[in-house]
Every structure is written in structure tokens, then in C-alpha cells.
Amino acid sequence: MIGTIVNTCTIVAGTLIGVVLHKGIKEKYKNVLYDALGLACFAIGLNAVVTNLPKSQYPVLFIAAMAIGSVVGVALDIDGRFHRLVDRKSKNNGSGSGKHLADGLATATLVYCIGPLSMLGPVISALEGDHTFLFTNATLDLVTATIFGSTYGIGMLLAAPVLFLWQGMFYGIALLSSTAVSEALMAELLIVGGLLITGSGLSLLRIKDCHVLNMLPTLLVPPLWFLIRAIIG
């Protein structure tokens, strides 16, 4: 778990550095940071989709996942509940930036968690004891967290424990079963995750608010599909 711990710490450190820098950043620079983050998320998401779509064994699975997961997310009102929770906490702290913080947390969590390094890294760490992927990811996240911290503030620290639990899940599954997290499943998760990150990019660029949080259940559909396939043989 040393790789995941280091990765989590870099997000904390980067966020704190960004918060310190935030005090000296003018509004026009904050706006351009929003645009830069939006373009970066858009590119990262599209790259994940384009890279992994040819590897998919079930080319329509991501479509079904997006449809089913989005309907479930809307029914549960994940986006609305999350924004109301963050907004309530922000008001209690005397801050009026609840919506921006909620959007920032949603985007940062996806960027930190959905990626080959963040998902494959814990698996390789568990099976081979090689932390190279996670250390590389930690370096990238340090820079990204600094930008997120300077843009959205101290609340971005909440993304760190999410990353720890996410990578810890893959680490634990790999320890229990080396075949549970297959390359085929990883490809499907990266396709769906890439679409979610692309949606976050569109929201940051103020092109279309995709309510990406409502789409989070889509990430559960590929594992469930592979589980059903394994059960029925």
C-alpha cells in the first residue's frame, strides 16, 4: 500500500500548496485555470476512450453502462444530494462557494481515480510489489492537485481519502484474486471513466452541464456484467 499512501499524500500536499497560492491569484487568472482544467479533462477523457475502445470485448457495453447507470443516478439524485450537502457545509463555514466546490470535487475525484496509472498501479503493486506506476501517478497528481487547490480551495482535500479507498479497493481485490481485475474489465472501466471525465471537461468549459455525479453508477455496470458472465459460465 506504500504507493497508494504516497499518492494520497501528494494530493494533500498539492492541494495545500494550491490553497496558499490561491490567495495571490486574481479573478482573471482563476477563470483561465477553469478553462485550462476543462480542456485538460476533455483531452484526458477522450484519450482514455479512444485508447481503450479497440480493446473492448463488448463494444456496446459502455453504451448500456452509460444508459443504465445514468438512469440509476438520476433516480437516486446523486448530483443534487451532493451539491446540497456541500452547499450546506459551505454555508456553515461562512463560504458561498458551495456549487464551485462540489463541481471541483466531482471533477478532481474522477481525474485522480479514473486512469490507467491509478487503476493498474494498485494491481501491479499488490501482485508484483512494483510501485512505479503509483509513484508516477503521484507526481502527476501533485501538479494537478496544486491547480485544483488554487482554483477551488481547501475543500479539495476531501478527494484524497476517496483516492485512497479507490486504489485500496483495487489493491485488496488483486491480493484476494489475481484474475478478478482482468485487462478486459479494466478496458471497459477506462472507457466509461473516460466518458465521465470528458463530461466533466464540458461542464468546466461551460459548454454543457452533464451532471456527471449522476453518471457515477455507470462504473458499477461493467464489473456486474463480468461477474454475471463468470457465474453463468
Tab-separated table of C-alpha atoms in Angstrom:
chain	number	residue	atom	x	y	z
A	1	MET	CA	0.000	0.000	0.000
A	2	ILE	CA	3.041	2.288	0.121
A	3	GLY	CA	2.381	3.527	-3.428
A	4	THR	CA	-1.218	4.442	-2.622
A	5	ILE	CA	-0.180	6.173	0.603
A	6	VAL	CA	2.399	8.261	-1.288
A	7	ASN	CA	-0.172	9.092	-3.976
A	8	THR	CA	-2.688	10.209	-1.338
A	9	CYS	CA	-0.088	12.361	0.418
A	10	THR	CA	0.863	14.139	-2.798
A	11	ILE	CA	-2.767	15.125	-3.334
A	12	VAL	CA	-2.893	16.565	0.184
A	13	ALA	CA	0.411	18.385	-0.327
A	14	GLY	CA	-0.548	19.697	-3.759
A	15	THR	CA	-3.913	20.945	-2.508
A	16	LEU	CA	-2.292	22.794	0.412
A	17	ILE	CA	0.257	24.394	-1.930
A	18	GLY	CA	-2.571	25.458	-4.227
A	19	VAL	CA	-4.548	26.955	-1.326
A	20	VAL	CA	-1.526	29.077	-0.365
A	21	LEU	CA	-1.087	30.233	-3.960
A	22	HIS	CA	-4.830	30.884	-4.270
A	23	LYS	CA	-4.631	33.972	-2.075
A	24	GLY	CA	-2.456	35.775	-4.590
A	25	ILE	CA	-4.311	34.776	-7.749
A	26	LYS	CA	-6.545	37.393	-9.406
A	27	GLU	CA	-10.009	36.535	-10.693
A	28	LYS	CA	-8.983	36.624	-14.352
A	29	TYR	CA	-6.305	34.016	-13.655
A	30	LYS	CA	-8.789	31.835	-11.785
A	31	ASN	CA	-11.072	31.942	-14.819
A	32	VAL	CA	-8.311	30.845	-17.151
A	33	LEU	CA	-7.490	28.000	-14.731
A	34	TYR	CA	-11.098	26.799	-15.070
A	35	ASP	CA	-10.681	26.773	-18.844
A	36	ALA	CA	-7.303	25.026	-18.626
A	37	LEU	CA	-8.719	22.344	-16.326
A	38	GLY	CA	-11.691	21.892	-18.640
A	39	LEU	CA	-9.518	21.391	-21.709
A	40	ALA	CA	-7.199	19.029	-19.804
A	41	CYS	CA	-10.118	16.918	-18.549
A	42	PHE	CA	-11.634	16.840	-22.025
A	43	ALA	CA	-8.348	15.623	-23.546
A	44	ILE	CA	-7.661	13.064	-20.784
A	45	GLY	CA	-11.155	11.642	-21.067
A	46	LEU	CA	-11.142	11.358	-24.846
A	47	ASN	CA	-7.700	9.753	-24.774
A	48	ALA	CA	-8.925	7.084	-22.341
A	49	VAL	CA	-11.915	6.307	-24.558
A	50	VAL	CA	-10.023	6.248	-27.871
A	51	THR	CA	-7.147	4.189	-26.429
A	52	ASN	CA	-9.303	1.524	-24.805
A	53	LEU	CA	-12.269	1.236	-27.170
A	54	PRO	CA	-10.357	-1.061	-29.582
A	55	LYS	CA	-9.560	-3.338	-26.605
A	56	SER	CA	-13.211	-3.776	-25.675
A	57	GLN	CA	-14.591	-7.323	-25.923
A	58	TYR	CA	-18.149	-5.972	-25.707
A	59	PRO	CA	-18.320	-2.823	-27.908
A	60	VAL	CA	-21.835	-1.889	-26.768
A	61	LEU	CA	-21.267	-2.472	-23.052
A	62	PHE	CA	-20.198	1.120	-22.400
A	63	ILE	CA	-23.382	2.375	-24.075
A	64	ALA	CA	-25.535	0.146	-21.888
A	65	ALA	CA	-23.480	1.148	-18.849
A	66	MET	CA	-23.946	4.861	-19.534
A	67	ALA	CA	-27.685	4.435	-20.070
A	68	ILE	CA	-28.375	2.175	-17.083
A	69	GLY	CA	-26.009	3.973	-14.716
A	70	SER	CA	-27.289	7.426	-15.612
A	71	VAL	CA	-30.911	6.418	-15.039
A	72	VAL	CA	-29.991	4.949	-11.646
A	73	GLY	CA	-28.005	8.080	-10.760
A	74	VAL	CA	-30.886	10.395	-11.644
A	75	ALA	CA	-33.318	8.228	-9.679
A	76	LEU	CA	-31.012	8.490	-6.654
A	77	ASP	CA	-30.401	12.202	-7.336
A	78	ILE	CA	-26.698	11.793	-6.555
A	79	ASP	CA	-25.764	15.129	-8.113
A	80	GLY	CA	-28.469	17.057	-6.279
A	81	ARG	CA	-27.777	15.432	-2.907
A	82	PHE	CA	-24.034	16.005	-3.208
A	83	HIS	CA	-24.395	19.662	-4.179
A	84	ARG	CA	-26.877	20.312	-1.375
A	85	LEU	CA	-24.572	18.656	1.150
A	86	VAL	CA	-21.531	20.665	0.066
A	87	ASP	CA	-23.565	23.853	-0.139
A	88	ARG	CA	-24.863	23.328	3.398
A	89	LYS	CA	-21.347	22.721	4.723
A	90	SER	CA	-20.064	25.792	2.872
A	91	LYS	CA	-22.772	27.995	4.381
A	92	ASN	CA	-21.981	26.678	7.839
A	93	ASN	CA	-18.365	27.670	7.251
A	94	GLY	CA	-19.374	31.098	6.028
A	95	SER	CA	-18.496	30.409	2.405
A	96	GLY	CA	-20.745	30.944	-0.588
A	97	SER	CA	-18.753	28.797	-2.987
A	98	GLY	CA	-20.597	25.538	-2.424
A	99	LYS	CA	-21.502	24.871	-6.055
A	100	HIS	CA	-17.957	25.504	-7.297
A	101	LEU	CA	-16.527	23.256	-4.593
A	102	ALA	CA	-18.967	20.464	-5.432
A	103	ASP	CA	-18.103	20.694	-9.119
A	104	GLY	CA	-14.402	20.787	-8.286
A	105	LEU	CA	-14.597	17.724	-6.035
A	106	ALA	CA	-16.525	15.762	-8.638
A	107	THR	CA	-14.012	16.615	-11.359
A	108	ALA	CA	-10.911	16.097	-9.205
A	109	THR	CA	-12.124	12.735	-7.906
A	110	LEU	CA	-12.662	11.479	-11.445
A	111	VAL	CA	-9.308	12.806	-12.676
A	112	TYR	CA	-7.428	11.284	-9.739
A	113	CYS	CA	-9.199	7.925	-9.794
A	114	ILE	CA	-10.017	7.171	-13.418
A	115	GLY	CA	-6.830	6.479	-15.288
A	116	PRO	CA	-4.510	3.602	-16.232
A	117	LEU	CA	-1.902	4.555	-13.620
A	118	SER	CA	-4.406	4.953	-10.792
A	119	MET	CA	-6.247	1.724	-11.595
A	120	LEU	CA	-3.464	-0.559	-12.808
A	121	GLY	CA	-0.946	0.789	-10.300
A	122	PRO	CA	-2.524	-0.795	-7.177
A	123	VAL	CA	-2.934	-4.123	-9.000
A	124	ILE	CA	0.728	-4.263	-10.055
A	125	SER	CA	1.747	-3.082	-6.587
A	126	ALA	CA	-0.206	-5.921	-4.963
A	127	LEU	CA	0.881	-8.685	-7.339
A	128	GLU	CA	4.488	-7.732	-8.070
A	129	GLY	CA	5.460	-5.252	-5.354
A	130	ASP	CA	6.307	-2.693	-8.053
A	131	HIS	CA	5.172	0.840	-7.098
A	132	THR	CA	6.487	2.594	-10.225
A	133	PHE	CA	3.030	3.255	-11.684
A	134	LEU	CA	1.737	4.739	-8.447
A	135	PHE	CA	4.831	6.887	-7.870
A	136	THR	CA	4.485	8.241	-11.409
A	137	ASN	CA	0.797	8.893	-10.827
A	138	ALA	CA	1.641	10.632	-7.534
A	139	THR	CA	3.956	13.042	-9.343
A	140	LEU	CA	1.248	13.917	-11.865
A	141	ASP	CA	-1.383	14.280	-9.136
A	142	LEU	CA	0.861	16.657	-7.182
A	143	VAL	CA	0.747	19.131	-10.053
A	144	THR	CA	-2.959	18.555	-10.707
A	145	ALA	CA	-3.862	18.922	-7.017
A	146	THR	CA	-1.987	22.223	-6.851
A	147	ILE	CA	-4.133	23.576	-9.680
A	148	PHE	CA	-7.343	22.235	-8.155
A	149	GLY	CA	-6.409	23.627	-4.731
A	150	SER	CA	-5.630	27.068	-6.127
A	151	THR	CA	-8.894	27.065	-8.066
A	152	TYR	CA	-11.401	25.568	-5.596
A	153	GLY	CA	-9.782	25.892	-2.179
A	154	ILE	CA	-9.142	23.751	0.897
A	155	GLY	CA	-12.246	21.609	0.385
A	156	MET	CA	-10.391	19.726	-2.353
A	157	LEU	CA	-8.650	17.758	0.409
A	158	LEU	CA	-11.789	15.607	0.514
A	159	ALA	CA	-10.704	13.994	-2.755
A	160	ALA	CA	-7.641	12.435	-1.057
A	161	PRO	CA	-9.483	9.818	1.072
A	162	VAL	CA	-11.628	8.937	-1.950
A	163	LEU	CA	-8.491	8.154	-3.937
A	164	PHE	CA	-7.110	6.094	-1.039
A	165	LEU	CA	-10.274	3.982	-0.835
A	166	TRP	CA	-10.484	3.625	-4.631
A	167	GLN	CA	-6.911	2.405	-5.045
A	168	GLY	CA	-7.194	0.364	-1.850
A	169	MET	CA	-10.159	-1.467	-3.376
A	170	PHE	CA	-8.134	-2.498	-6.437
A	171	TYR	CA	-5.195	-3.430	-4.217
A	172	GLY	CA	-7.378	-5.622	-1.992
A	173	ILE	CA	-9.148	-7.316	-4.898
A	174	ALA	CA	-5.811	-8.085	-6.568
A	175	LEU	CA	-4.489	-9.633	-3.342
A	176	LEU	CA	-7.586	-11.816	-2.998
A	177	SER	CA	-7.727	-12.850	-6.644
A	178	SER	CA	-5.154	-12.069	-9.307
A	179	THR	CA	-7.702	-12.801	-12.051
A	180	ALA	CA	-10.573	-10.683	-10.683
A	181	VAL	CA	-9.273	-7.445	-12.218
A	182	SER	CA	-8.716	-8.584	-15.795
A	183	GLU	CA	-7.421	-6.456	-18.662
A	184	ALA	CA	-10.819	-6.772	-20.330
A	185	LEU	CA	-12.628	-5.359	-17.294
A	186	MET	CA	-10.020	-2.616	-16.918
A	187	ALA	CA	-10.570	-1.572	-20.534
A	188	GLU	CA	-14.337	-1.287	-20.025
A	189	LEU	CA	-13.867	0.761	-16.830
A	190	LEU	CA	-11.442	3.101	-18.572
A	191	ILE	CA	-13.861	3.666	-21.462
A	192	VAL	CA	-16.733	4.539	-19.145
A	193	GLY	CA	-14.467	6.553	-16.847
A	194	GLY	CA	-13.036	8.420	-19.824
A	195	LEU	CA	-16.529	9.460	-20.874
A	196	LEU	CA	-17.221	10.752	-17.366
A	197	ILE	CA	-14.011	12.805	-17.365
A	198	THR	CA	-14.910	14.188	-20.794
A	199	GLY	CA	-18.291	15.197	-19.387
A	200	SER	CA	-16.547	16.977	-16.519
A	201	GLY	CA	-14.440	18.851	-19.064
A	202	LEU	CA	-17.555	20.032	-20.892
A	203	SER	CA	-19.002	21.255	-17.588
A	204	LEU	CA	-15.834	23.163	-16.668
A	205	LEU	CA	-15.777	24.780	-20.105
A	206	ARG	CA	-19.395	25.820	-19.547
A	207	ILE	CA	-20.424	24.072	-22.760
A	208	LYS	CA	-22.828	21.586	-21.186
A	209	ASP	CA	-23.534	20.673	-17.569
A	210	CYS	CA	-23.570	16.892	-17.839
A	211	HIS	CA	-24.316	16.310	-14.119
A	212	VAL	CA	-21.507	13.755	-14.093
A	213	LEU	CA	-22.193	12.721	-10.491
A	214	ASN	CA	-25.499	11.235	-11.629
A	215	MET	CA	-23.486	9.064	-14.020
A	216	LEU	CA	-21.201	7.530	-11.378
A	217	PRO	CA	-23.278	4.301	-11.149
A	218	THR	CA	-22.130	3.572	-14.716
A	219	LEU	CA	-18.807	2.451	-13.218
A	220	LEU	CA	-20.622	-0.417	-11.466
A	221	VAL	CA	-22.164	-1.851	-14.624
A	222	PRO	CA	-19.019	-3.390	-16.239
A	223	PRO	CA	-17.952	-5.250	-13.039
A	224	LEU	CA	-21.511	-6.554	-12.600
A	225	TRP	CA	-21.575	-7.704	-16.219
A	226	PHE	CA	-18.272	-9.561	-15.855
A	227	LEU	CA	-19.483	-11.094	-12.589
A	228	ILE	CA	-22.673	-12.348	-14.228
A	229	ARG	CA	-20.665	-13.754	-17.138
A	230	ALA	CA	-18.384	-15.580	-14.699
A	231	ILE	CA	-21.334	-17.048	-12.768
A	232	ILE	CA	-23.240	-18.332	-15.811
A	233	GLY	CA	-20.013	-19.559	-17.383
